[in-house]
Amino acid sequence: MKMSEMFAMLAENARTFEERMSALQAEMAKNSESAMDYARQWQASAMQRQEEVNRQIREHMANANEQVREQWQKMQSGWEAQYERMRAQGEEMRAAAMKMAGGKDAHGLADWAEAYAAQMVAFAQKVQAEAAEAIARATEARSKKG
């Protein structure tokens, strides 16, 4: 193979590589935007669901006796404290993950954030299962009462 042919081949390979990299970067940017749009939609939906739950709780509390309200406040305080402990622990874990990555690795932060989100979703699912069980017990108790 002649030197000129080798240079031509290298130039062609470099041009092809640059085209592929540009296409890949454009696809990654599009996927990132799609993921952010999905996250924004999920967050808006979650906020709406939370508002509905809050409204229902306010209705129940308006009709509840003083003893039930006191019990509710005690449970609510405990749940809030548990959430704050989990959030603080997550922040400590994030700081540790960034130290391991030298504080410069965006991929390390992304990996940590994904793992943290998965843990929080798993926890939320446990809480949701507990809530479903409580609703079932309340429905059963109301049906026996009525």
mmCIF file of C-alpha atoms in Angstrom:
data_model
loop_
_atom_site.group_PDB
_atom_site.id
_atom_site.type_symbol
_atom_site.label_atom_id
_atom_site.label_comp_id
_atom_site.label_asym_id
_atom_site.label_seq_id
_atom_site.Cartn_x
_atom_site.Cartn_y
_atom_site.Cartn_z
ATOM 1 C CA MET A 1 0.000 0.000 0.000
ATOM 2 C CA LYS A 2 1.289 3.399 -0.965
ATOM 3 C CA MET A 3 1.807 6.087 1.618
ATOM 4 C CA SER A 4 -0.722 8.345 -0.131
ATOM 5 C CA GLU A 5 -3.315 5.556 -0.022
ATOM 6 C CA MET A 6 -2.629 5.032 3.670
ATOM 7 C CA PHE A 7 -3.122 8.733 4.406
ATOM 8 C CA ALA A 8 -6.290 8.796 2.316
ATOM 9 C CA MET A 9 -7.625 5.785 4.220
ATOM 10 C CA LEU A 10 -6.741 7.362 7.578
ATOM 11 C CA ALA A 11 -8.420 10.610 6.553
ATOM 12 C CA GLU A 12 -11.548 8.728 5.430
ATOM 13 C CA ASN A 13 -11.629 6.750 8.696
ATOM 14 C CA ALA A 14 -11.245 9.966 10.712
ATOM 15 C CA ARG A 15 -14.078 11.612 8.738
ATOM 16 C CA THR A 16 -16.331 8.576 9.271
ATOM 17 C CA PHE A 17 -15.466 8.531 12.975
ATOM 18 C CA GLU A 18 -16.310 12.238 13.329
ATOM 19 C CA GLU A 19 -19.664 11.719 11.586
ATOM 20 C CA ARG A 20 -20.509 8.808 13.855
ATOM 21 C CA MET A 21 -19.477 10.759 16.957
ATOM 22 C CA SER A 22 -21.631 13.716 15.906
ATOM 23 C CA ALA A 23 -24.615 11.430 15.349
ATOM 24 C CA LEU A 24 -24.020 9.711 18.697
ATOM 25 C CA GLN A 25 -23.732 13.028 20.552
ATOM 26 C CA ALA A 26 -26.945 14.282 18.929
ATOM 27 C CA GLU A 27 -28.746 11.071 19.925
ATOM 28 C CA MET A 28 -27.431 11.310 23.486
ATOM 29 C CA ALA A 29 -28.578 14.941 23.747
ATOM 30 C CA LYS A 30 -32.030 13.968 22.443
ATOM 31 C CA ASN A 31 -32.274 11.092 24.927
ATOM 32 C CA SER A 32 -31.149 13.366 27.752
ATOM 33 C CA GLU A 33 -33.832 15.893 26.853
ATOM 34 C CA SER A 34 -36.439 13.121 26.685
ATOM 35 C CA ALA A 35 -35.365 11.838 30.089
ATOM 36 C CA MET A 36 -35.573 15.331 31.567
ATOM 37 C CA ASP A 37 -39.035 15.860 30.038
ATOM 38 C CA TYR A 38 -40.174 12.543 31.498
ATOM 39 C CA ALA A 39 -38.742 13.471 34.903
ATOM 40 C CA ARG A 40 -40.534 16.835 34.824
ATOM 41 C CA GLN A 41 -43.828 15.172 33.877
ATOM 42 C CA TRP A 42 -43.409 12.559 36.602
ATOM 43 C CA GLN A 43 -42.636 15.257 39.170
ATOM 44 C CA ALA A 44 -45.697 17.297 38.177
ATOM 45 C CA SER A 45 -47.868 14.192 38.371
ATOM 46 C CA ALA A 46 -46.398 13.268 41.758
ATOM 47 C CA MET A 47 -47.119 16.753 43.069
ATOM 48 C CA GLN A 48 -50.734 16.487 41.893
ATOM 49 C CA ARG A 49 -51.105 13.084 43.567
ATOM 50 C CA GLN A 50 -49.601 14.473 46.774
ATOM 51 C CA GLU A 51 -52.016 17.400 46.737
ATOM 52 C CA GLU A 52 -54.922 14.971 46.374
ATOM 53 C CA VAL A 53 -53.647 12.870 49.280
ATOM 54 C CA ASN A 54 -53.196 16.009 51.381
ATOM 55 C CA ARG A 55 -56.756 17.093 50.572
ATOM 56 C CA GLN A 56 -58.114 13.693 51.592
ATOM 57 C CA ILE A 57 -56.130 13.758 54.835
ATOM 58 C CA ARG A 58 -57.458 17.229 55.661
ATOM 59 C CA GLU A 59 -61.013 15.961 55.085
ATOM 60 C CA HIS A 60 -60.450 12.950 57.341
ATOM 61 C CA MET A 61 -58.862 15.085 60.038
ATOM 62 C CA ALA A 62 -61.747 17.565 59.942
ATOM 63 C CA ASN A 63 -64.108 14.715 60.824
ATOM 64 C CA ALA A 64 -61.817 12.953 63.314
ATOM 65 C CA ASN A 65 -61.941 13.192 67.095
ATOM 66 C CA GLU A 66 -59.148 14.776 69.163
ATOM 67 C CA GLN A 67 -57.514 11.447 70.088
ATOM 68 C CA VAL A 68 -57.208 10.454 66.414
ATOM 69 C CA ARG A 69 -55.738 13.865 65.574
ATOM 70 C CA GLU A 70 -53.124 13.525 68.320
ATOM 71 C CA GLN A 71 -52.186 10.038 67.147
ATOM 72 C CA TRP A 72 -51.945 11.285 63.591
ATOM 73 C CA GLN A 73 -49.673 14.174 64.591
ATOM 74 C CA LYS A 74 -47.405 11.803 66.511
ATOM 75 C CA MET A 75 -47.145 9.416 63.538
ATOM 76 C CA GLN A 76 -46.624 12.302 61.117
ATOM 77 C CA SER A 77 -43.779 13.678 63.241
ATOM 78 C CA GLY A 78 -42.133 10.256 63.332
ATOM 79 C CA TRP A 79 -42.426 9.859 59.573
ATOM 80 C CA GLU A 80 -40.984 13.314 58.944
ATOM 81 C CA ALA A 81 -38.042 12.563 61.245
ATOM 82 C CA GLN A 82 -37.413 9.251 59.455
ATOM 83 C CA TYR A 83 -37.499 10.998 56.084
ATOM 84 C CA GLU A 84 -34.994 13.609 57.263
ATOM 85 C CA ARG A 85 -32.656 10.864 58.539
ATOM 86 C CA MET A 86 -32.870 9.097 55.155
ATOM 87 C CA ARG A 87 -32.267 12.337 53.259
ATOM 88 C CA ALA A 88 -29.236 13.174 55.423
ATOM 89 C CA GLN A 89 -27.859 9.669 54.977
ATOM 90 C CA GLY A 90 -28.331 9.991 51.216
ATOM 91 C CA GLU A 91 -26.417 13.262 51.249
ATOM 92 C CA GLU A 92 -23.576 11.611 53.185
ATOM 93 C CA MET A 93 -23.520 8.781 50.643
ATOM 94 C CA ARG A 94 -23.433 11.281 47.767
ATOM 95 C CA ALA A 95 -20.503 13.116 49.326
ATOM 96 C CA ALA A 96 -18.676 9.812 49.824
ATOM 97 C CA ALA A 97 -19.358 8.799 46.199
ATOM 98 C CA MET A 98 -17.979 12.107 44.965
ATOM 99 C CA LYS A 99 -14.835 11.687 47.111
ATOM 100 C CA MET A 100 -14.256 8.244 45.622
ATOM 101 C CA ALA A 101 -14.552 9.770 42.161
ATOM 102 C CA GLY A 102 -12.237 12.620 43.116
ATOM 103 C CA GLY A 103 -15.124 15.073 43.044
ATOM 104 C CA LYS A 104 -14.829 15.457 39.284
ATOM 105 C CA ASP A 105 -16.608 12.449 37.853
ATOM 106 C CA ALA A 106 -20.068 13.371 36.575
ATOM 107 C CA HIS A 107 -20.653 9.690 35.814
ATOM 108 C CA GLY A 108 -20.040 8.843 39.478
ATOM 109 C CA LEU A 109 -22.651 11.385 40.501
ATOM 110 C CA ALA A 110 -25.075 10.101 37.867
ATOM 111 C CA ASP A 111 -24.574 6.508 39.054
ATOM 112 C CA TRP A 112 -25.077 7.574 42.657
ATOM 113 C CA ALA A 113 -28.204 9.574 41.799
ATOM 114 C CA GLU A 114 -29.720 6.622 39.935
ATOM 115 C CA ALA A 115 -28.991 4.255 42.821
ATOM 116 C CA TYR A 116 -30.379 6.765 45.327
ATOM 117 C CA ALA A 117 -33.532 7.241 43.263
ATOM 118 C CA ALA A 118 -33.995 3.463 43.049
ATOM 119 C CA GLN A 119 -33.647 3.180 46.832
ATOM 120 C CA MET A 120 -36.144 5.979 47.425
ATOM 121 C CA VAL A 121 -38.631 4.424 44.989
ATOM 122 C CA ALA A 122 -38.263 1.062 46.748
ATOM 123 C CA PHE A 123 -38.888 2.759 50.085
ATOM 124 C CA ALA A 124 -41.893 4.622 48.677
ATOM 125 C CA GLN A 125 -43.289 1.332 47.394
ATOM 126 C CA LYS A 126 -42.980 -0.171 50.877
ATOM 127 C CA VAL A 127 -44.807 2.815 52.332
ATOM 128 C CA GLN A 128 -47.429 2.529 49.609
ATOM 129 C CA ALA A 129 -47.936 -1.173 50.394
ATOM 130 C CA GLU A 130 -48.354 -0.299 54.065
ATOM 131 C CA ALA A 131 -50.886 2.367 53.118
ATOM 132 C CA ALA A 132 -52.817 -0.131 50.988
ATOM 133 C CA GLU A 133 -52.893 -2.532 53.947
ATOM 134 C CA ALA A 134 -54.157 0.265 56.205
ATOM 135 C CA ILE A 135 -56.890 1.118 53.707
ATOM 136 C CA ALA A 136 -57.923 -2.535 53.561
ATOM 137 C CA ARG A 137 -58.109 -2.684 57.380
ATOM 138 C CA ALA A 138 -60.138 0.524 57.477
ATOM 139 C CA THR A 139 -62.536 -0.761 54.827
ATOM 140 C CA GLU A 140 -62.933 -4.033 56.692
ATOM 141 C CA ALA A 141 -63.558 -2.235 59.980
ATOM 142 C CA ARG A 142 -66.145 0.059 58.374
ATOM 143 C CA SER A 143 -67.945 -2.870 56.776
ATOM 144 C CA LYS A 144 -68.182 -4.655 60.164
ATOM 145 C CA LYS A 145 -69.320 -1.440 61.844
ATOM 146 C CA GLY A 146 -72.004 -0.704 59.241
#
